[in-house]
């Protein structure tokens, strides 16, 4: 099979190799997926760079956790899927050497989920990490029907999914973005209100939109940087779900400000969800993808893929996502499966 891999951490142009690789055998409870597309996430870049002191965990790594394709082979005992099924996969490279940046991948069946015909392979490769993170952030503390949710970074991969799933969950959505193009992307995803966090006073706008009440939930991508906003707009008994704080990894927390309002600080790390939380997320995501189960007004899936690279361009794809110029969802097309 054709694949891209790296044998040591370092700059993409130096360490990423592309070539032929032997296929892996399929064991009991496993599935071989012939991949169409592989989704590239910031965590894949961080792993290749050794962000936060992450070690190079395997001698040779085929990167990327997310992907989409068709089932090619079932291992002994697998009944839930059939050969030829369209599927999306997640966590393929989490604690495993071989991810989805290749023509095929062999995975435990629970990491392989049905992909409805109405969803493209390119967007299917962008479901895993973003949708699981968004679902956990939105629903970990119960239903959100009738609530108002602030999605910080609404044009990002996780943010864009969070807007769509918040609407699916029956909530009103306020999103922050940094440009007119990203504002349009957030509106198309279903945001009721969009605020440019680089040009506008986010807190003042949110309080005006909510008639001084504030929001029930915040889905947070920049926890440390946005703490002042959180303090001003999160309602008493509200929940802030945070999944990243890259610019300020060690923020100073105003303890009593949160305590006095009985607010909840929810940490989200999608790779290590509890089994029940994971099952609930997977079943809801599959409902959402198939257009069912909406607590709010049913809406079509809004597919947002910023750019698609060829397998041979894997290093360029890494550099593009790492540049900070990329929009949500960078994909590597690894075969011509559609
Ligand atoms: N904990 C977990 O389980 C988990 C899961 C997924 C991702 N993550 C992490 O979450 C981060 C985002 O991931 P992603 O895939 O969504 O990346 P992405 O597609 O690059 O999106 C990040 C978004 O955040 C926005 N943003 C940055 N600073 C902001 C601020 N202060 N206020 C509002 N918006 C802001 C960016 O907007 P502009 O670029 O327009 O400024 C961008 O749209 C990465 O660090 C990733 O590693 C963690």
Coordinates of C-alpha atoms and ligand atoms in Angstrom, one line a residue:
X1 CA 0.0 0.0 0.0
X2 CA 1.1 3.6 -0.6
X3 CA 1.6 5.6 2.6
X4 CA 3.3 8.6 4.2
X5 CA 5.3 8.1 7.4
X6 CA 8.0 9.6 9.6
X7 CA 10.7 7.8 11.6
X8 CA 11.6 10.8 13.9
X9 CA 10.1 14.0 15.0
X10 CA 11.0 17.2 13.2
X11 CA 10.1 19.6 10.4
X12 CA 7.6 18.1 7.9
X13 CA 9.8 18.6 4.8
X14 CA 12.7 16.8 6.5
X15 CA 11.0 13.8 8.2
X16 CA 7.9 12.9 6.2
X17 CA 8.5 10.1 3.6
X18 CA 6.1 8.8 1.0
X19 CA 6.4 5.3 -0.5
X20 CA 5.2 1.7 -0.5
X21 CA 4.4 -0.2 2.7
X22 CA 3.4 -3.9 3.4
X23 CA -0.3 -4.2 4.4
X24 CA -1.1 -5.3 8.0
X25 CA -2.9 -8.6 8.7
X26 CA -6.5 -8.4 10.0
X27 CA -7.0 -10.0 13.4
X28 CA -10.0 -11.0 15.4
X29 CA -12.4 -8.1 16.0
X30 CA -10.6 -6.0 13.4
X31 CA -11.5 -4.4 10.1
X32 CA -9.4 -3.5 7.0
X33 CA -10.6 -0.1 5.6
X34 CA -9.6 1.0 2.1
X35 CA -9.2 4.7 2.6
X36 CA -10.4 7.5 0.4
X37 CA -9.4 10.4 2.5
X38 CA -7.3 11.1 5.7
X39 CA -8.2 14.0 7.9
X40 CA -5.2 16.1 9.3
X41 CA -5.7 17.6 12.8
X42 CA -3.6 20.0 14.9
X43 CA -2.9 17.1 17.2
X44 CA -1.2 15.1 14.3
X45 CA 1.1 18.1 13.7
X46 CA 1.8 18.4 17.5
X47 CA 2.8 14.7 17.6
X48 CA 5.2 15.0 14.7
X49 CA 6.7 18.2 16.3
X50 CA 6.9 16.8 19.8
X51 CA 4.6 19.5 21.2
X52 CA 4.6 19.8 25.0
X53 CA 7.4 17.2 25.2
X54 CA 5.4 14.4 23.5
X55 CA 7.8 11.5 22.8
X56 CA 8.2 9.8 19.4
X57 CA 6.2 6.8 20.4
X58 CA 7.0 4.3 17.6
X59 CA 10.0 3.7 15.3
X60 CA 7.8 4.4 12.3
X61 CA 4.6 6.4 12.4
X62 CA 1.9 6.7 9.7
X63 CA 0.2 9.8 10.9
X64 CA -3.4 10.9 11.3
X65 CA -6.3 9.6 13.4
X66 CA -9.3 10.5 11.2
X67 CA -10.3 9.1 7.9
X68 CA -13.0 7.8 5.6
X69 CA -13.3 4.9 3.1
X70 CA -14.9 1.5 2.5
X71 CA -14.7 -1.8 4.4
X72 CA -12.4 -4.2 2.5
X73 CA -12.0 -7.1 4.9
X74 CA -13.6 -8.2 8.2
X75 CA -11.7 -10.1 10.9
X76 CA -13.1 -13.1 12.8
X77 CA -16.1 -12.1 14.9
X78 CA -16.9 -8.8 13.2
X79 CA -20.7 -8.6 12.5
X80 CA -21.7 -4.9 12.8
X81 CA -20.2 -4.0 9.3
X82 CA -20.1 -5.6 5.8
X83 CA -17.5 -5.5 3.1
X84 CA -18.3 -2.4 0.9
X85 CA -19.8 -0.3 3.7
X86 CA -18.9 3.4 3.6
X87 CA -17.3 4.3 6.9
X88 CA -15.5 7.0 8.9
X89 CA -12.8 6.1 11.4
X90 CA -11.4 7.9 14.5
X91 CA -8.4 7.6 16.9
X92 CA -6.5 5.4 14.3
X93 CA -3.1 6.8 15.3
X94 CA -3.9 7.1 19.1
X95 CA -1.5 4.8 20.9
X96 CA -1.0 2.9 17.5
X97 CA 1.8 3.3 14.9
X98 CA -0.3 3.2 11.8
X99 CA -2.8 5.9 11.2
X100 CA -4.9 6.9 8.1
X101 CA -2.3 8.7 6.0
X102 CA -2.2 5.6 3.7
X103 CA -4.3 3.7 1.2
X104 CA -5.6 1.4 3.9
X105 CA -5.7 0.9 7.7
X106 CA -6.5 -2.0 10.0
X107 CA -8.5 -1.1 13.1
X108 CA -10.5 -2.5 16.0
X109 CA -14.1 -2.5 14.8
X110 CA -15.2 0.1 17.5
X111 CA -13.1 2.7 15.7
X112 CA -15.0 2.2 12.4
X113 CA -18.4 3.8 12.1
X114 CA -21.0 3.9 9.3
X115 CA -20.8 6.9 6.9
X116 CA -24.2 7.8 5.2
X117 CA -24.2 8.1 1.4
X118 CA -25.2 11.8 1.8
X119 CA -21.8 12.7 3.4
X120 CA -18.7 12.9 1.1
X121 CA -15.5 11.0 1.9
X122 CA -13.6 14.3 2.3
X123 CA -15.9 15.5 5.0
X124 CA -16.2 12.0 6.5
X125 CA -12.5 12.2 7.1
X126 CA -13.1 15.3 9.2
X127 CA -15.7 13.8 11.6
X128 CA -13.6 11.9 14.1
X129 CA -11.7 14.3 16.4
X130 CA -13.8 17.4 15.7
X131 CA -17.2 15.8 16.2
X132 CA -16.2 13.7 19.2
X133 CA -14.7 16.8 20.9
X134 CA -17.7 19.0 20.0
X135 CA -20.2 16.4 21.2
X136 CA -18.4 15.9 24.6
X137 CA -18.0 19.7 25.1
X138 CA -21.7 20.3 24.3
X139 CA -23.5 17.4 26.0
X140 CA -21.3 16.2 28.8
X141 CA -23.4 18.2 31.3
X142 CA -26.8 17.3 29.9
X143 CA -29.2 18.4 27.1
X144 CA -28.9 21.9 25.7
X145 CA -32.5 22.4 24.3
X146 CA -33.5 26.1 24.5
X147 CA -30.1 27.1 25.8
X148 CA -27.7 29.7 24.4
X149 CA -24.2 28.4 23.6
X150 CA -21.1 30.5 22.8
X151 CA -18.8 28.7 20.4
X152 CA -15.4 30.4 20.6
X153 CA -13.6 29.9 17.3
X154 CA -16.7 28.9 15.3
X155 CA -14.8 28.6 12.0
X156 CA -12.3 26.1 13.3
X157 CA -12.6 22.4 12.8
X158 CA -14.0 21.7 16.2
X159 CA -15.9 25.0 16.4
X160 CA -17.6 24.4 13.0
X161 CA -18.8 21.0 14.2
X162 CA -19.9 22.4 17.6
X163 CA -22.1 25.0 15.9
X164 CA -23.8 22.3 13.8
X165 CA -24.3 19.9 16.7
X166 CA -25.5 22.7 19.1
X167 CA -28.2 23.5 16.6
X168 CA -29.0 19.7 16.2
X169 CA -29.2 19.7 20.0
X170 CA -31.8 22.5 20.0
X171 CA -29.7 25.4 21.2
X172 CA -29.2 28.9 20.0
X173 CA -25.6 29.7 18.9
X174 CA -23.4 32.7 19.2
X175 CA -20.0 32.1 17.5
X176 CA -16.7 34.1 17.4
X177 CA -14.5 34.3 14.4
X178 CA -11.6 36.5 13.1
X179 CA -12.7 37.4 9.5
X180 CA -15.7 38.0 7.2
X181 CA -15.0 34.8 5.3
X182 CA -15.0 32.8 8.6
X183 CA -18.1 34.6 9.7
X184 CA -19.9 33.4 6.6
X185 CA -18.6 29.9 7.3
X186 CA -20.0 30.0 10.9
X187 CA -23.4 31.4 9.7
X188 CA -23.7 28.6 7.1
X189 CA -23.0 26.1 9.8
X190 CA -26.0 27.5 11.7
X191 CA -24.7 30.2 14.0
X192 CA -27.6 32.6 14.9
X193 CA -25.1 35.4 15.8
X194 CA -21.4 35.9 14.8
X195 CA -18.9 38.2 16.5
X196 CA -15.5 39.2 15.2
X197 CA -13.3 38.6 18.3
X198 CA -10.4 40.6 16.8
X199 CA -12.6 43.7 16.0
X200 CA -15.5 43.7 18.4
X201 CA -16.1 43.7 22.2
X202 CA -17.2 40.1 22.5
X203 CA -18.5 40.4 26.1
X204 CA -20.6 43.5 25.3
X205 CA -22.0 41.9 22.1
X206 CA -22.9 38.7 23.9
X207 CA -24.6 40.5 26.8
X208 CA -26.6 42.6 24.2
X209 CA -27.7 39.6 22.3
X210 CA -28.8 37.8 25.5
X211 CA -30.5 40.9 27.0
X212 CA -28.0 40.9 29.8
X213 CA -28.6 37.2 30.8
X214 CA -25.4 35.7 29.4
X215 CA -24.9 32.2 28.0
X216 CA -25.5 28.7 29.4
X217 CA -22.5 27.1 27.8
X218 CA -19.2 28.1 26.4
X219 CA -17.3 25.8 24.0
X220 CA -13.8 27.1 24.4
X221 CA -10.7 26.8 22.2
X222 CA -8.6 29.4 23.9
X223 CA -9.3 29.0 27.6
X224 CA -6.6 31.2 29.0
X225 CA -6.9 34.0 26.5
X226 CA -10.7 34.2 26.8
X227 CA -11.0 34.0 30.6
X228 CA -12.0 37.6 30.9
X229 CA -14.8 37.0 28.4
X230 CA -15.9 33.9 30.2
X231 CA -16.1 35.7 33.5
X232 CA -18.4 38.4 32.0
X233 CA -20.8 36.3 29.9
X234 CA -21.2 32.8 31.5
X235 CA -24.4 32.6 33.5
X236 CA -24.5 31.4 37.1
X237 CA -24.6 27.6 37.0
X238 CA -23.3 27.8 33.4
X239 CA -20.7 25.4 32.0
X240 CA -17.5 26.2 30.2
X241 CA -16.2 23.2 28.2
X242 CA -12.6 23.7 27.2
X243 CA -10.5 21.6 24.8
X244 CA -7.5 23.8 24.2
X245 CA -5.4 26.7 25.6
X246 CA -2.4 26.8 23.2
X247 CA -1.6 30.5 23.6
X248 CA -1.8 30.4 27.4
X249 CA -1.2 26.8 28.6
X250 CA -0.9 27.8 32.3
X251 CA -3.7 30.4 32.8
X252 CA -4.3 32.0 36.2
X253 CA -7.8 31.1 37.4
X254 CA -10.0 33.5 39.5
X255 CA -11.3 30.8 41.8
X256 CA -14.0 32.7 43.7
X257 CA -15.4 34.3 40.6
X258 CA -16.3 30.8 39.4
X259 CA -17.2 29.4 42.8
X260 CA -19.6 32.2 43.7
X261 CA -21.6 31.5 40.5
X262 CA -21.6 27.7 40.9
X263 CA -20.2 27.4 37.4
X264 CA -18.8 24.2 36.0
X265 CA -15.3 23.9 34.4
X266 CA -15.5 20.9 32.0
X267 CA -12.1 19.6 30.6
X268 CA -12.4 17.8 27.3
X269 CA -9.9 15.3 26.0
X270 CA -11.6 13.3 23.3
X271 CA -9.0 10.5 23.1
X272 CA -9.7 9.2 26.5
X273 CA -13.5 9.5 26.9
X274 CA -15.3 7.1 29.3
X275 CA -17.0 4.2 27.5
X276 CA -20.5 5.5 28.1
X277 CA -19.6 9.0 27.0
X278 CA -18.0 7.6 23.9
X279 CA -21.0 5.4 23.0
X280 CA -23.4 8.3 23.5
X281 CA -21.2 10.5 21.3
X282 CA -20.9 7.9 18.5
X283 CA -24.6 7.2 18.4
X284 CA -25.5 10.9 18.4
X285 CA -22.9 11.7 15.7
X286 CA -24.2 8.9 13.5
X287 CA -27.7 10.2 14.0
X288 CA -26.6 13.7 13.1
X289 CA -24.7 12.5 10.0
X290 CA -27.8 10.6 8.8
X291 CA -30.1 13.6 9.4
X292 CA -32.0 12.0 12.3
X293 CA -32.5 12.7 16.0
X294 CA -32.4 16.5 15.9
X295 CA -33.8 18.2 19.0
X296 CA -33.9 21.4 17.1
X297 CA -35.0 22.1 13.5
X298 CA -33.5 19.4 11.3
X299 CA -30.7 20.9 9.2
X300 CA -28.6 19.5 6.3
X301 CA -25.0 18.7 7.1
X302 CA -22.8 21.7 6.1
X303 CA -19.6 20.2 4.8
X304 CA -16.6 22.4 5.2
X305 CA -13.2 21.3 3.9
X306 CA -10.6 24.0 3.6
X307 CA -8.2 22.2 1.3
X308 CA -7.4 18.7 -0.2
X309 CA -3.8 17.6 -0.8
X310 CA -2.5 14.5 -2.6
X311 CA -0.8 11.7 -0.6
X312 CA 2.6 12.8 -2.2
X313 CA 1.9 16.4 -0.7
X314 CA 1.6 15.2 2.9
X315 CA 4.5 17.4 4.1
X316 CA 2.9 20.5 2.3
X317 CA -0.4 19.7 4.1
X318 CA 1.4 19.6 7.4
X319 CA 3.1 23.0 6.7
X320 CA -0.2 24.5 5.5
X321 CA -2.1 23.5 8.7
X322 CA 0.9 24.6 10.8
X323 CA 1.0 28.0 9.1
X324 CA -2.1 29.3 11.0
X325 CA -3.5 30.4 7.6
X326 CA -5.6 27.2 7.2
X327 CA -9.3 27.2 7.6
X328 CA -11.2 24.3 9.2
X329 CA -10.4 20.8 8.0
X330 CA -7.4 19.9 5.9
X331 CA -7.7 16.6 4.1
X332 CA -5.3 14.3 2.3
X333 CA -6.8 12.3 -0.6
X334 CA -5.1 8.9 -0.4
X335 CA -7.0 7.0 -3.2
X336 CA -9.7 7.6 -5.8
X337 CA -12.5 5.9 -3.8
X338 CA -15.6 8.2 -3.7
Ligands
LIG1 N1 -8.7 18.4 23.9 C1 -9.1 17.7 22.8 O1 -9.6 16.6 22.9 C2 -8.9 18.4 21.5 C3 -9.6 17.9 20.4 C4 -9.4 18.6 19.2 C5 -8.6 19.7 19.1 N2 -7.9 20.1 20.2 C6 -7.0 21.3 20.1 O2 -7.9 22.4 19.9 C7 -7.2 23.4 19.1 C8 -8.1 23.7 17.9 O3 -8.3 22.6 17.1 P1 -9.1 22.7 15.7 O4 -8.9 21.4 15.0 O5 -10.5 23.2 15.9 O6 -8.2 23.8 15.0 P2 -8.5 24.9 13.9 O7 -9.3 24.3 12.8 O8 -7.2 25.5 13.6 O9 -9.4 26.0 14.6 C9 -8.9 26.8 15.7 C10 -9.9 28.0 15.7 O10 -9.7 28.7 16.9 C11 -9.8 30.1 16.7 N3 -9.2 30.8 17.7 C12 -7.9 30.9 18.1 N4 -7.8 31.7 19.1 C13 -9.0 32.2 19.4 C14 -9.5 33.1 20.4 N5 -8.7 33.7 21.3 N6 -10.9 33.4 20.4 C15 -11.7 32.8 19.5 N7 -11.2 31.9 18.6 C16 -9.9 31.6 18.5 C17 -9.1 30.2 15.3 O11 -9.6 31.3 14.7 P3 -8.6 32.3 13.8 O12 -7.5 31.4 13.3 O13 -9.5 32.8 12.8 O14 -8.0 33.2 14.8 C18 -9.5 29.0 14.6 O15 -10.7 29.2 13.8 C19 -5.9 22.8 18.7 O16 -4.9 23.2 19.6 C20 -6.1 21.3 18.9 O17 -4.9 20.6 19.2 C21 -8.0 19.5 21.4

